[in-house]
XYZ file of C-alpha atoms in Angstrom:
549
model
C -0.098 -0.065 -0.024
C 1.244 3.541 -0.793
C 2.112 5.831 1.954
C -1.081 7.483 3.213
C 0.668 10.921 3.418
C 1.429 10.797 -0.251
C -2.209 10.165 -1.016
C -3.362 12.890 1.210
C -1.031 15.372 -0.366
C -3.314 15.276 -3.435
C -6.451 15.995 -1.445
C -7.876 19.466 -1.623
C -10.288 20.574 0.971
C -13.322 22.533 0.031
C -15.719 24.036 2.585
C -19.029 23.947 0.518
C -21.412 25.795 2.614
C -21.471 28.845 4.770
C -19.520 31.338 2.642
C -21.292 34.457 1.464
C -19.584 34.187 -1.931
C -20.989 30.607 -2.241
C -24.475 31.762 -1.278
C -24.412 34.369 -3.961
C -23.275 31.743 -6.576
C -26.182 29.541 -5.622
C -28.754 32.328 -6.464
C -30.650 30.300 -9.101
C -27.626 29.483 -11.271
C -28.258 28.938 -14.989
C -26.988 25.568 -16.346
C -24.098 25.847 -18.732
C -24.276 23.381 -21.814
C -20.825 24.232 -22.809
C -18.684 21.111 -23.765
C -15.594 20.377 -25.643
C -14.682 17.057 -27.469
C -11.248 18.069 -28.881
C -7.987 18.033 -27.187
C -6.543 21.607 -26.444
C -3.079 22.828 -25.787
C -4.359 24.874 -22.744
C -7.505 24.164 -20.582
C -10.396 26.543 -20.783
C -11.688 28.408 -17.809
C -13.642 26.305 -15.427
C -17.464 26.487 -15.791
C -19.347 28.556 -13.340
C -15.916 29.915 -12.276
C -15.368 26.671 -10.532
C -18.750 26.709 -8.725
C -18.220 25.713 -5.249
C -14.595 24.694 -5.815
C -11.648 26.932 -5.582
C -9.667 26.637 -8.838
C -6.368 27.842 -7.414
C -6.380 25.009 -4.757
C -6.325 22.243 -7.398
C -3.280 19.863 -7.169
C -0.534 21.180 -9.327
C 1.481 17.960 -9.560
C 0.542 14.679 -11.323
C -0.773 11.627 -9.424
C -2.096 8.225 -10.439
C -5.148 9.093 -8.509
C -5.479 12.983 -7.908
C -8.413 13.707 -5.692
C -10.716 16.344 -4.219
C -12.021 16.277 -0.757
C -15.706 17.642 -0.644
C -17.499 18.544 2.492
C -21.366 18.768 3.245
C -22.861 17.238 0.037
C -26.626 16.942 0.284
C -29.468 15.042 -1.199
C -32.158 16.810 -3.256
C -29.232 18.414 -5.158
C -27.949 17.698 -8.563
C -24.183 18.320 -8.903
C -22.702 19.185 -12.301
C -19.042 18.312 -12.432
C -16.260 19.149 -15.044
C -12.525 19.300 -15.262
C -9.858 19.320 -17.873
C -7.531 16.245 -17.773
C -4.266 15.229 -19.333
C -1.945 12.267 -18.693
C 1.853 12.253 -18.271
C 3.240 8.863 -19.345
C 6.192 7.788 -21.223
C 4.572 4.512 -22.420
C 1.064 5.577 -23.357
C -0.359 8.335 -25.507
C -3.908 8.070 -24.186
C -6.052 6.585 -21.371
C -9.678 6.481 -20.345
C -9.727 8.453 -17.186
C -12.676 7.901 -14.830
C -13.921 10.278 -12.082
C -15.437 8.418 -9.152
C -16.969 9.601 -5.879
C -16.788 7.928 -2.420
C -18.861 9.378 0.336
C -19.480 8.576 3.955
C -22.063 5.982 2.950
C -21.634 5.059 -0.685
C -19.346 4.531 -3.671
C -20.098 5.866 -7.102
C -17.672 4.244 -9.478
C -18.230 6.569 -12.271
C -19.579 10.190 -12.385
C -17.773 11.022 -15.647
C -15.067 9.704 -18.066
C -12.838 11.294 -20.643
C -10.455 9.754 -23.239
C -7.375 11.776 -21.966
C -4.196 12.214 -24.064
C -0.592 12.997 -23.388
C 0.530 16.559 -24.219
C -2.947 18.218 -24.448
C -5.953 18.770 -22.185
C -9.359 16.811 -22.628
C -12.646 17.907 -21.128
C -14.403 15.609 -18.771
C -17.978 16.421 -18.011
C -20.357 14.554 -15.719
C -22.229 14.842 -12.447
C -24.009 13.055 -9.628
C -26.801 13.057 -7.058
C -26.561 11.402 -3.682
C -28.937 8.970 -1.919
C -27.556 9.979 1.383
C -26.030 13.278 2.628
C -22.303 13.238 3.061
C -20.142 15.301 5.507
C -17.001 14.177 3.759
C -16.633 12.829 0.183
C -13.628 12.055 -2.010
C -13.848 12.721 -5.831
C -10.821 11.007 -7.496
C -9.567 10.274 -11.043
C -8.075 7.019 -12.088
C -7.232 5.202 -15.244
C -10.087 2.950 -15.928
C -8.011 -0.021 -16.883
C -5.954 0.228 -13.643
C -2.818 1.366 -15.031
C -0.568 3.545 -12.881
C -0.573 6.610 -15.223
C 0.244 10.103 -14.040
C -2.969 12.208 -14.314
C -3.125 16.025 -14.079
C -6.380 18.060 -13.648
C -7.093 21.635 -14.174
C -10.117 24.199 -14.321
C -12.249 21.854 -12.132
C -15.847 22.922 -11.413
C -18.602 21.590 -9.169
C -21.929 23.399 -9.371
C -24.875 22.339 -7.225
C -28.504 22.888 -8.406
C -31.544 22.242 -6.166
C -34.207 19.997 -7.732
C -36.325 23.227 -8.086
C -33.355 25.037 -9.849
C -32.880 22.062 -12.129
C -36.546 21.926 -13.091
C -36.696 25.754 -13.679
C -33.578 25.302 -16.035
C -35.441 22.540 -17.877
C -38.525 24.647 -18.301
C -36.535 27.639 -19.412
C -34.902 25.474 -22.233
C -38.293 24.123 -23.211
C -39.508 27.690 -23.630
C -36.623 28.556 -25.789
C -36.189 25.400 -28.086
C -39.626 23.793 -28.066
C -41.922 26.821 -28.212
C -42.264 30.134 -29.975
C -44.208 33.407 -29.809
C -46.971 34.000 -32.346
C -48.864 37.282 -33.246
C -51.939 36.807 -35.278
C -53.040 39.984 -37.307
C -56.576 40.257 -38.533
C -57.376 42.811 -41.336
C -60.231 43.485 -43.759
C -59.714 43.476 -47.463
C -58.607 47.132 -47.443
C -55.723 46.224 -45.087
C -57.246 47.801 -42.030
C -56.650 45.918 -38.831
C -59.756 44.892 -36.993
C -60.162 45.150 -33.135
C -62.234 42.798 -31.194
C -62.326 39.867 -33.582
C -62.808 36.594 -31.714
C -59.982 34.110 -32.341
C -59.838 30.463 -31.544
C -56.510 28.659 -32.138
C -55.969 24.854 -31.952
C -52.704 22.912 -32.289
C -53.464 19.956 -34.628
C -49.931 18.352 -34.685
C -46.694 18.419 -32.818
C -43.344 19.168 -34.448
C -41.312 17.100 -31.892
C -41.305 13.469 -32.615
C -42.401 11.501 -29.600
C -43.270 7.774 -30.155
C -42.826 4.162 -29.240
C -41.886 0.875 -30.460
C -44.680 -1.189 -31.853
C -44.740 -4.901 -32.638
C -46.914 -7.119 -34.893
C -49.315 -7.323 -31.935
C -50.827 -4.056 -33.068
C -51.978 -5.602 -36.388
C -55.729 -6.138 -36.301
C -55.973 -4.813 -32.712
C -58.191 -1.679 -33.243
C -58.081 -0.800 -29.613
C -54.277 -0.804 -29.532
C -54.172 1.051 -32.801
C -56.400 3.872 -31.567
C -54.543 4.154 -28.249
C -51.225 4.485 -30.089
C -52.482 6.986 -32.701
C -54.101 9.207 -29.948
C -50.753 9.709 -28.360
C -47.811 9.182 -30.685
C -46.443 10.797 -33.923
C -43.537 8.528 -34.335
C -42.968 4.728 -34.306
C -40.285 2.086 -34.640
C -40.773 -1.743 -35.271
C -39.438 -3.643 -32.429
C -38.165 -6.685 -34.203
C -40.071 -7.037 -37.433
C -37.414 -5.527 -39.830
C -34.459 -7.379 -38.127
C -32.546 -9.793 -40.342
C -33.556 -12.865 -38.302
C -37.184 -11.797 -38.762
C -37.376 -11.086 -42.522
C -34.935 -13.841 -43.695
C -34.762 -16.663 -40.933
C -33.359 -19.096 -43.801
C -31.268 -18.180 -46.813
C -33.249 -16.859 -49.629
C -36.601 -17.164 -47.791
C -37.335 -13.388 -47.474
C -40.781 -12.429 -46.114
C -41.758 -8.779 -45.355
C -45.402 -9.408 -45.071
C -45.748 -8.415 -41.386
C -43.470 -5.418 -41.778
C -45.552 -4.272 -44.949
C -48.606 -4.486 -42.827
C -47.165 -2.554 -40.001
C -45.982 0.099 -42.445
C -49.463 0.527 -43.929
C -50.757 1.165 -40.361
C -48.213 3.980 -39.730
C -48.687 5.367 -43.352
C -52.467 5.679 -43.004
C -52.003 7.509 -39.648
C -49.259 9.818 -40.886
C -46.776 8.587 -38.319
C -43.078 8.949 -39.027
C -41.167 5.723 -38.645
C -37.521 4.786 -37.830
C -35.958 1.691 -39.618
C -34.619 -0.677 -36.996
C -32.278 -2.234 -37.931
C -30.085 -3.331 -41.041
C -27.521 -5.316 -39.239
C -26.967 -6.251 -35.495
C -23.347 -6.750 -34.478
C -24.375 -9.037 -31.633
C -24.071 -12.606 -33.069
C -26.834 -13.818 -30.742
C -29.277 -11.791 -32.881
C -27.695 -12.555 -36.236
C -29.488 -15.348 -38.232
C -27.981 -18.710 -37.515
C -27.393 -19.351 -41.234
C -25.372 -16.049 -41.372
C -23.212 -17.020 -38.505
C -22.017 -19.952 -40.416
C -20.850 -17.789 -43.348
C -17.492 -16.224 -43.901
C -15.467 -14.449 -46.622
C -17.148 -13.890 -50.047
C -20.345 -15.898 -48.947
C -20.778 -13.431 -46.091
C -20.025 -10.436 -48.321
C -22.575 -11.574 -50.762
C -25.307 -12.201 -48.007
C -24.828 -8.680 -46.448
C -24.928 -7.067 -49.949
C -28.143 -8.888 -50.798
C -29.717 -7.936 -47.363
C -29.045 -4.215 -47.934
C -30.253 -4.286 -51.475
C -33.454 -6.298 -50.666
C -34.327 -4.200 -47.605
C -33.408 -0.752 -48.847
C -34.859 -1.126 -52.422
C -38.163 -2.358 -50.905
C -38.402 0.561 -48.388
C -36.693 3.312 -50.086
C -37.828 6.771 -48.676
C -40.260 5.001 -46.270
C -38.222 5.316 -43.094
C -36.799 8.505 -41.817
C -33.870 6.798 -40.221
C -32.004 3.498 -40.365
C -29.915 2.045 -37.460
C -27.290 0.588 -39.817
C -25.150 -1.619 -37.608
C -26.703 -1.798 -34.219
C -24.682 -1.762 -31.026
C -21.286 -1.838 -32.879
C -19.432 -0.395 -29.771
C -20.272 -3.566 -27.933
C -20.148 -6.246 -30.621
C -18.023 -6.850 -33.795
C -19.343 -9.982 -35.554
C -18.987 -8.468 -39.049
C -15.741 -6.759 -38.316
C -14.181 -10.012 -37.307
C -15.461 -11.829 -40.318
C -15.136 -8.977 -43.045
C -12.473 -6.710 -41.701
C -12.318 -3.490 -39.778
C -13.952 -1.407 -42.423
C -17.153 -3.573 -42.651
C -19.463 -1.168 -40.915
C -18.170 1.693 -43.028
C -19.106 -0.198 -46.127
C -22.695 -0.882 -44.659
C -23.137 2.816 -44.123
C -21.833 3.733 -47.648
C -24.085 1.089 -49.253
C -27.154 2.039 -47.207
C -26.633 5.632 -48.176
C -26.493 4.782 -51.779
C -29.637 2.743 -51.537
C -31.618 5.463 -49.712
C -29.812 8.892 -49.913
C -32.556 10.744 -47.982
C -32.634 8.552 -44.880
C -30.408 9.683 -41.995
C -28.194 6.789 -41.048
C -27.794 6.269 -37.254
C -25.409 4.621 -34.902
C -27.489 3.118 -32.211
C -26.026 2.059 -28.901
C -26.763 1.328 -25.352
C -25.067 2.501 -22.062
C -23.996 5.832 -23.497
C -26.337 8.065 -21.515
C -27.488 5.353 -18.982
C -24.001 5.113 -17.222
C -20.444 5.896 -17.671
C -19.139 2.628 -16.179
C -19.226 0.743 -19.478
C -15.833 1.280 -21.043
C -17.154 0.071 -24.386
C -19.700 3.034 -24.860
C -18.253 5.987 -23.131
C -19.288 9.303 -24.799
C -15.681 9.780 -26.206
C -15.677 6.335 -27.607
C -18.962 7.009 -29.358
C -17.742 10.310 -30.674
C -14.412 8.724 -31.967
C -16.176 5.997 -33.800
C -18.692 8.302 -35.385
C -15.959 10.675 -36.551
C -14.222 7.710 -38.040
C -17.269 6.870 -39.993
C -17.468 10.518 -41.246
C -13.887 10.568 -42.212
C -14.534 7.475 -44.215
C -17.385 9.356 -46.170
C -20.480 8.471 -44.313
C -23.058 11.327 -44.750
C -26.302 12.279 -43.051
C -25.243 10.384 -39.900
C -27.228 10.526 -36.556
C -26.620 9.850 -32.950
C -28.858 7.090 -31.603
C -28.952 6.575 -27.774
C -31.035 3.678 -26.654
C -31.745 4.752 -23.055
C -32.378 1.600 -21.229
C -32.193 2.921 -17.637
C -32.005 1.410 -14.243
C -31.786 4.520 -11.972
C -30.833 7.524 -14.146
C -28.059 9.804 -13.097
C -29.536 13.025 -14.557
C -26.517 15.326 -14.192
C -24.427 12.724 -15.989
C -27.036 12.181 -18.675
C -27.228 15.900 -19.373
C -23.357 16.272 -19.455
C -23.095 13.376 -22.031
C -25.756 14.960 -24.200
C -23.824 18.311 -23.909
C -20.693 16.616 -25.401
C -22.629 14.771 -28.144
C -24.386 17.942 -29.029
C -21.245 19.513 -30.026
C -21.224 17.288 -33.089
C -24.277 19.241 -34.428
C -25.909 15.885 -35.608
C -29.468 14.552 -35.250
C -29.668 13.000 -31.852
C -32.477 10.787 -30.748
C -33.330 8.783 -27.546
C -34.210 5.694 -29.461
C -35.364 2.921 -27.038
C -36.282 4.654 -23.632
C -37.519 2.450 -20.747
C -36.844 1.915 -16.985
C -35.793 -1.397 -15.653
C -38.583 -3.698 -14.506
C -36.658 -4.600 -11.389
C -37.659 -1.320 -9.805
C -41.426 -1.732 -9.773
C -44.247 0.244 -11.422
C -44.094 3.435 -9.172
C -40.202 3.718 -9.266
C -40.397 3.180 -13.109
C -42.836 6.075 -13.430
C -40.802 8.457 -11.387
C -37.618 7.758 -13.210
C -39.288 7.722 -16.615
C -40.598 11.307 -16.055
C -37.101 12.261 -15.122
C -35.447 10.937 -18.293
C -38.279 12.222 -20.542
C -38.041 15.734 -19.137
C -34.265 15.666 -19.534
C -34.593 14.522 -23.117
C -37.276 16.901 -24.129
C -35.615 19.920 -22.455
C -32.113 19.268 -23.981
C -31.564 21.517 -27.033
C -29.646 18.829 -28.870
C -32.237 16.127 -28.609
C -34.509 15.831 -31.784
C -36.732 13.149 -30.955
C -37.664 10.547 -28.186
C -38.802 6.903 -28.728
C -40.161 4.645 -25.916
C -39.429 0.934 -25.919
C -42.907 -0.201 -24.912
C -44.356 -2.456 -27.407
C -47.133 -4.410 -25.962
C -47.252 -8.219 -26.088
C -49.553 -10.629 -24.570
C -46.881 -11.383 -21.882
C -46.102 -7.673 -21.242
C -43.333 -5.506 -22.695
C -39.602 -5.646 -22.894
C -38.918 -4.010 -19.578
C -41.588 -1.414 -19.166
C -45.377 -1.139 -20.202
C -47.495 1.942 -20.250
C -50.750 0.085 -19.895
C -52.020 -3.452 -18.837
C -53.433 -5.832 -21.519
C -56.807 -3.993 -21.397
C -55.153 -0.611 -22.078
C -55.697 0.778 -18.625
C -52.725 3.026 -17.765
C -49.974 1.870 -15.543
C -48.113 4.594 -13.572
C -45.707 4.991 -16.562
C -48.692 5.367 -18.745
C -49.968 8.317 -16.512
C -46.591 9.931 -16.828
C -46.605 9.731 -20.592
C -50.198 11.070 -20.905
C -49.516 13.823 -18.408
C -46.376 14.993 -20.374
C -48.062 14.769 -23.718
C -50.682 17.190 -22.350
C -48.139 19.478 -20.815
C -46.038 19.635 -24.021
C -49.012 20.648 -26.107
C -50.491 24.105 -26.607
C -53.933 24.255 -24.978
C -56.779 25.533 -27.072
C -56.571 29.426 -27.121
C -59.598 31.787 -27.174
C -59.240 35.479 -27.309
C -59.919 38.799 -29.097
C -57.802 41.095 -31.064
C -56.467 44.249 -29.334
C -56.649 47.655 -30.467
C -54.020 47.019 -33.104
C -55.950 44.126 -34.464
C -53.535 41.675 -33.180
C -53.561 38.699 -30.685
C -50.407 37.247 -29.334
C -49.605 33.985 -27.576
C -46.778 31.425 -27.087
C -47.153 27.882 -28.526
C -45.334 24.635 -28.858
C -43.871 23.967 -32.327
C -46.263 22.444 -34.688
C -49.262 22.904 -36.984
C -52.231 25.099 -36.012
C -55.708 25.762 -37.104
C -57.178 29.246 -36.533
C -60.859 30.322 -36.667
C -61.680 34.060 -36.544
C -65.227 35.392 -36.080
C -66.850 38.950 -35.934
C -70.602 38.992 -36.037
C -71.793 36.744 -38.837
C -68.290 36.755 -40.494
C -65.992 33.823 -40.012
C -62.637 32.821 -41.632
C -60.454 29.817 -41.244
C -56.649 29.615 -41.658
C -53.652 27.398 -40.803
C -50.051 28.056 -39.962
C -46.899 26.270 -39.003
C -44.863 27.116 -35.989
C -41.256 26.112 -36.648
C -38.123 26.718 -34.530
C -36.946 30.274 -34.450
C -36.067 32.953 -32.086
C -38.292 35.751 -33.699
C -42.032 36.093 -33.102
C -43.970 34.315 -35.852
C -46.399 36.809 -37.560
C -49.627 35.527 -39.236
C -52.045 37.716 -41.091
C -55.598 36.652 -41.728
C -58.138 38.443 -43.791
C -61.851 38.778 -42.693
């Protein structure tokens, strides 16, 4: 064991409460979405000016486990943490560095990671919440593979948010990115504005895609179909497009079920994701494909893409091209390291207008999985882009147990720097927690996703089967809401503009703020009426609509 005094020399003591300066910094702080994904010669300034940390007290020398000692951490608080990190090693150019936290009662093995490099600074962003208050806690940095690598940190920051402050920040962001101000002007045929005209405005569709997986169980089930259409504007087929479902035996291709499901979504004007072309996990690769290699496998995968993509060209808005490629590598081992790149290229040639996605688990759910850290995701995606992949997207499955919301937001921040379409693609909460806890955590995850400016859509993984759902159902078999279903219904109502009734003012105008989407307007004065429609798209300026009466 190393000398305890050597370890303690890297501890930095921060009194977290009681300072007037600290009290002022906690006056409803605004969350900072700033993140960096490229290594820099010098670290940037700390976020929040260090928050409740004192930047000048950071350890100045390298250690295999530099640490900060934190006092008086509380529950009902969300802590956003960040730091710049580099390594000093003669035998390694890079290392995955993990930030962990040990409190009086618990150990949090990962509150953030970064792929740190030698000779430049990399940005780690993460966070945590506590189940129990802690008088004394240690936040430390280690190489994730246990190597004894010298680590240096700089510009560290720890910013606490009360639950109320966190929720207010979410609502502020929703108002900025999911809503927009509208002014409706009413004029006569001479162009004169009309005062006192009655106005009724109804939102008829939503701009933000919010949906769920469906399975073949929805076919012929009118009650299920009506329940789905009343709620969702997006869908994804749970298993029915996967290779093992469409071609269980070589050459015996059958798209009948997928075609029937596609007809259902078409009729109801529901946008649909294509899931998936290939799955890197050999367990979910058709058995006959697992027995192929070399030219035979090349021929099979080419035929799979040609068959699937030619049949459904321009039908699906997305395709998950090579599912879970950070965890599994069946095709790379058989066809070489550029196999996935070729899959993306062939898929793009077959359907140029579809957005091609990576789709992966344990990216936002945790940072303890070394295969799917945020930096590994970014590095893999950048490699695909360098190889010529276009119109790529960030797919985050979101199979949560107990979500770490500050960590989730920090990871979304880093992925958001890529400026690519980003979706939560398979959201659910572990069934091990029970119905009530599932509902609580589901609401947390959905609010986090909907309020994040870089998230473009959310899909639930709640396809209903006779024996239940994959992990989480919204209803029972008779479509009576479970607690998670109540959460979804309440949020769908909250994230929709209520019907608006009013009258034009002395300037012949009426203003309101609405969620993005399509609207119908009816205006009335005496026995005169007029109807109109308008679209409310994202923008910072007030949307002006003129209607003649």
